[in-house]
mmCIF file of C-alpha atoms in Angstrom:
data_model
loop_
_atom_site.group_PDB
_atom_site.id
_atom_site.type_symbol
_atom_site.label_atom_id
_atom_site.label_comp_id
_atom_site.label_asym_id
_atom_site.label_seq_id
_atom_site.Cartn_x
_atom_site.Cartn_y
_atom_site.Cartn_z
ATOM 1 C CA UNK A 1 -49.672 40.932 17.722
ATOM 2 C CA UNK A 2 -50.093 41.009 21.400
ATOM 3 C CA UNK A 3 -47.065 40.944 23.688
ATOM 4 C CA UNK A 4 -48.125 37.507 24.934
ATOM 5 C CA UNK A 5 -48.025 35.978 21.440
ATOM 6 C CA UNK A 6 -44.688 37.634 20.690
ATOM 7 C CA UNK A 7 -43.265 36.323 23.977
ATOM 8 C CA UNK A 8 -44.608 32.845 23.188
ATOM 9 C CA UNK A 9 -42.947 32.763 19.746
ATOM 10 C CA UNK A 10 -39.679 34.155 21.091
ATOM 11 C CA UNK A 11 -39.687 31.510 23.835
ATOM 12 C CA UNK A 12 -40.505 28.755 21.345
ATOM 13 C CA UNK A 13 -37.737 29.946 19.013
ATOM 14 C CA UNK A 14 -35.260 29.939 21.896
ATOM 15 C CA UNK A 15 -36.230 26.401 22.947
ATOM 16 C CA UNK A 16 -35.917 25.110 19.384
ATOM 17 C CA UNK A 17 -32.562 26.811 18.948
ATOM 18 C CA UNK A 18 -31.174 25.451 22.220
ATOM 19 C CA UNK A 19 -32.504 21.931 21.635
ATOM 20 C CA UNK A 20 -30.831 21.642 18.243
ATOM 21 C CA UNK A 21 -27.630 19.718 18.626
ATOM 22 C CA UNK A 22 -24.632 19.630 16.390
ATOM 23 C CA UNK A 23 -24.611 16.205 14.724
ATOM 24 C CA UNK A 24 -21.259 16.782 13.046
ATOM 25 C CA UNK A 25 -18.695 15.093 15.256
ATOM 26 C CA UNK A 26 -15.178 16.237 14.616
ATOM 27 C CA UNK A 27 -12.676 13.460 13.939
ATOM 28 C CA UNK A 28 -8.923 13.977 14.227
ATOM 29 C CA UNK A 29 -6.896 13.389 11.096
ATOM 30 C CA UNK A 30 -5.413 9.934 10.537
ATOM 31 C CA UNK A 31 -2.209 11.553 9.268
ATOM 32 C CA UNK A 32 0.795 9.623 10.535
ATOM 33 C CA UNK A 33 2.199 6.101 10.574
ATOM 34 C CA UNK A 34 0.080 3.225 11.916
ATOM 35 C CA UNK A 35 1.075 -0.384 12.700
ATOM 36 C CA UNK A 36 -1.558 -3.080 12.175
ATOM 37 C CA UNK A 37 -2.268 -5.214 15.261
ATOM 38 C CA UNK A 38 -5.400 -7.240 14.463
ATOM 39 C CA UNK A 39 -7.764 -7.899 11.571
ATOM 40 C CA UNK A 40 -11.093 -9.635 12.095
ATOM 41 C CA UNK A 41 -13.434 -10.545 9.274
ATOM 42 C CA UNK A 42 -16.951 -11.909 9.098
ATOM 43 C CA UNK A 43 -17.861 -13.500 5.785
ATOM 44 C CA UNK A 44 -21.389 -13.892 4.428
ATOM 45 C CA UNK A 45 -21.913 -16.205 1.448
ATOM 46 C CA UNK A 46 -25.270 -16.403 -0.328
ATOM 47 C CA UNK A 47 -26.901 -14.650 2.632
ATOM 48 C CA UNK A 48 -25.469 -17.043 5.224
ATOM 49 C CA UNK A 49 -22.853 -15.738 7.656
ATOM 50 C CA UNK A 50 -20.083 -18.248 8.230
ATOM 51 C CA UNK A 51 -20.100 -19.406 11.864
ATOM 52 C CA UNK A 52 -16.543 -18.453 12.755
ATOM 53 C CA UNK A 53 -15.098 -14.985 12.480
ATOM 54 C CA UNK A 54 -11.762 -15.036 10.742
ATOM 55 C CA UNK A 55 -9.042 -13.507 12.900
ATOM 56 C CA UNK A 56 -5.589 -12.499 11.735
ATOM 57 C CA UNK A 57 -3.580 -11.619 14.820
ATOM 58 C CA UNK A 58 -0.442 -11.534 12.663
ATOM 59 C CA UNK A 59 -1.823 -8.529 10.751
ATOM 60 C CA UNK A 60 1.122 -6.171 11.050
ATOM 61 C CA UNK A 61 0.918 -4.043 7.920
ATOM 62 C CA UNK A 62 2.216 -0.507 8.324
ATOM 63 C CA UNK A 63 0.300 2.283 6.647
ATOM 64 C CA UNK A 64 1.489 5.860 6.519
ATOM 65 C CA UNK A 65 -1.060 8.546 5.756
ATOM 66 C CA UNK A 66 0.932 11.561 4.550
ATOM 67 C CA UNK A 67 -0.449 15.077 4.771
ATOM 68 C CA UNK A 68 -0.336 15.430 0.966
ATOM 69 C CA UNK A 69 -2.910 12.621 0.535
ATOM 70 C CA UNK A 70 -0.359 9.909 -0.234
ATOM 71 C CA UNK A 71 -0.738 6.532 1.447
ATOM 72 C CA UNK A 72 2.174 4.115 1.748
ATOM 73 C CA UNK A 73 1.325 0.576 2.846
ATOM 74 C CA UNK A 74 4.056 -1.920 3.706
ATOM 75 C CA UNK A 75 3.611 -5.589 4.623
ATOM 76 C CA UNK A 76 5.991 -8.548 4.306
ATOM 77 C CA UNK A 77 8.620 -6.339 2.630
ATOM 78 C CA UNK A 78 6.150 -5.320 -0.095
ATOM 79 C CA UNK A 79 5.214 -1.673 -0.466
ATOM 80 C CA UNK A 80 2.253 -0.146 -2.250
ATOM 81 C CA UNK A 81 1.715 3.573 -2.733
ATOM 82 C CA UNK A 82 -1.712 5.068 -3.251
ATOM 83 C CA UNK A 83 -3.952 7.861 -2.036
ATOM 84 C CA UNK A 84 -6.220 8.588 0.906
ATOM 85 C CA UNK A 85 -8.778 11.168 1.956
ATOM 86 C CA UNK A 86 -10.830 11.708 5.085
ATOM 87 C CA UNK A 87 -14.242 13.280 5.592
ATOM 88 C CA UNK A 88 -15.172 13.159 9.295
ATOM 89 C CA UNK A 89 -15.549 9.435 10.124
ATOM 90 C CA UNK A 90 -15.073 8.236 6.523
ATOM 91 C CA UNK A 91 -11.603 7.269 5.327
ATOM 92 C CA UNK A 92 -11.172 6.454 1.642
ATOM 93 C CA UNK A 93 -8.043 4.466 0.826
ATOM 94 C CA UNK A 94 -6.899 3.579 -2.671
ATOM 95 C CA UNK A 95 -3.964 1.142 -2.765
ATOM 96 C CA UNK A 96 -3.238 -2.021 -4.700
ATOM 97 C CA UNK A 97 -2.818 -4.328 -1.743
ATOM 98 C CA UNK A 98 -4.746 -7.007 0.089
ATOM 99 C CA UNK A 99 -4.652 -9.517 2.896
ATOM 100 C CA UNK A 100 -5.846 -13.098 2.766
ATOM 101 C CA UNK A 101 -9.309 -11.785 3.688
ATOM 102 C CA UNK A 102 -9.775 -8.498 1.870
ATOM 103 C CA UNK A 103 -8.434 -6.012 -0.673
ATOM 104 C CA UNK A 104 -7.551 -2.980 1.431
ATOM 105 C CA UNK A 105 -8.853 -0.312 -0.983
ATOM 106 C CA UNK A 106 -12.248 1.166 -0.137
ATOM 107 C CA UNK A 107 -14.134 3.510 2.154
ATOM 108 C CA UNK A 108 -13.788 2.758 5.853
ATOM 109 C CA UNK A 109 -15.726 3.991 8.839
ATOM 110 C CA UNK A 110 -13.460 5.239 11.610
ATOM 111 C CA UNK A 111 -14.775 3.492 14.726
ATOM 112 C CA UNK A 112 -12.082 4.820 17.045
ATOM 113 C CA UNK A 113 -9.231 7.260 16.693
ATOM 114 C CA UNK A 114 -7.006 8.507 19.483
ATOM 115 C CA UNK A 115 -3.409 9.662 19.577
ATOM 116 C CA UNK A 116 -2.443 5.977 20.024
ATOM 117 C CA UNK A 117 -5.145 3.791 18.402
ATOM 118 C CA UNK A 118 -7.060 3.602 15.132
ATOM 119 C CA UNK A 119 -9.909 1.184 14.413
ATOM 120 C CA UNK A 120 -11.382 0.987 10.915
ATOM 121 C CA UNK A 121 -14.455 -0.906 9.674
ATOM 122 C CA UNK A 122 -15.420 -1.801 6.106
ATOM 123 C CA UNK A 123 -18.018 -3.910 4.308
ATOM 124 C CA UNK A 124 -17.163 -5.145 0.813
ATOM 125 C CA UNK A 125 -19.030 -7.279 -1.691
ATOM 126 C CA UNK A 126 -17.017 -9.394 -4.079
ATOM 127 C CA UNK A 127 -15.284 -12.639 -4.826
ATOM 128 C CA UNK A 128 -13.266 -14.080 -1.950
ATOM 129 C CA UNK A 129 -11.065 -17.109 -1.447
ATOM 130 C CA UNK A 130 -11.571 -18.885 1.856
ATOM 131 C CA UNK A 131 -8.103 -18.996 3.461
ATOM 132 C CA UNK A 132 -8.740 -22.472 4.885
ATOM 133 C CA UNK A 133 -10.411 -24.280 1.977
ATOM 134 C CA UNK A 134 -8.998 -22.148 -0.879
ATOM 135 C CA UNK A 135 -12.496 -22.171 -2.419
ATOM 136 C CA UNK A 136 -13.534 -18.958 -4.171
ATOM 137 C CA UNK A 137 -17.012 -17.679 -3.286
ATOM 138 C CA UNK A 138 -19.176 -14.608 -3.866
ATOM 139 C CA UNK A 139 -20.166 -12.785 -0.732
ATOM 140 C CA UNK A 140 -19.717 -9.928 1.683
ATOM 141 C CA UNK A 141 -16.804 -9.365 4.003
ATOM 142 C CA UNK A 142 -17.212 -7.197 7.098
ATOM 143 C CA UNK A 143 -13.744 -6.406 8.395
ATOM 144 C CA UNK A 144 -12.359 -4.514 11.363
ATOM 145 C CA UNK A 145 -8.732 -3.396 11.239
ATOM 146 C CA UNK A 146 -6.912 -2.308 14.388
ATOM 147 C CA UNK A 147 -3.772 -0.164 14.397
ATOM 148 C CA UNK A 148 -1.396 1.352 16.920
ATOM 149 C CA UNK A 149 0.330 4.668 16.230
ATOM 150 C CA UNK A 150 4.009 4.287 15.379
ATOM 151 C CA UNK A 151 6.441 6.800 16.760
#
């Protein structure tokens, strides 16, 4: 090979190496105690999204993610113990507990995590009871849960 071709391939290799970016974003651990501040839910029934988002500004559940993988969720003087795991922006929570909108077990996407705030998002298919009409329907719930870090 001529020096020109070798230089070309070395230059091309360098450009490709430099242009590759690291797609793996590092997420801090959710370990600690978090106080619920707001839950919003969008409900889709038979392919039709209900016009009003459901908002629960009284959502004040406390969840503690312990370093051993134990999750303790407390709301209205009821406590449920389960497990949790985190893989980058995915948080899997397994507890027997729910709100009027959604069973809290499942895999969440971490939308925001700081030393003070945690925002989780989940989509779940299933049977749901409308909190206003008390009618049970099949559909999808898209929920966002907001938490503040407890000291």
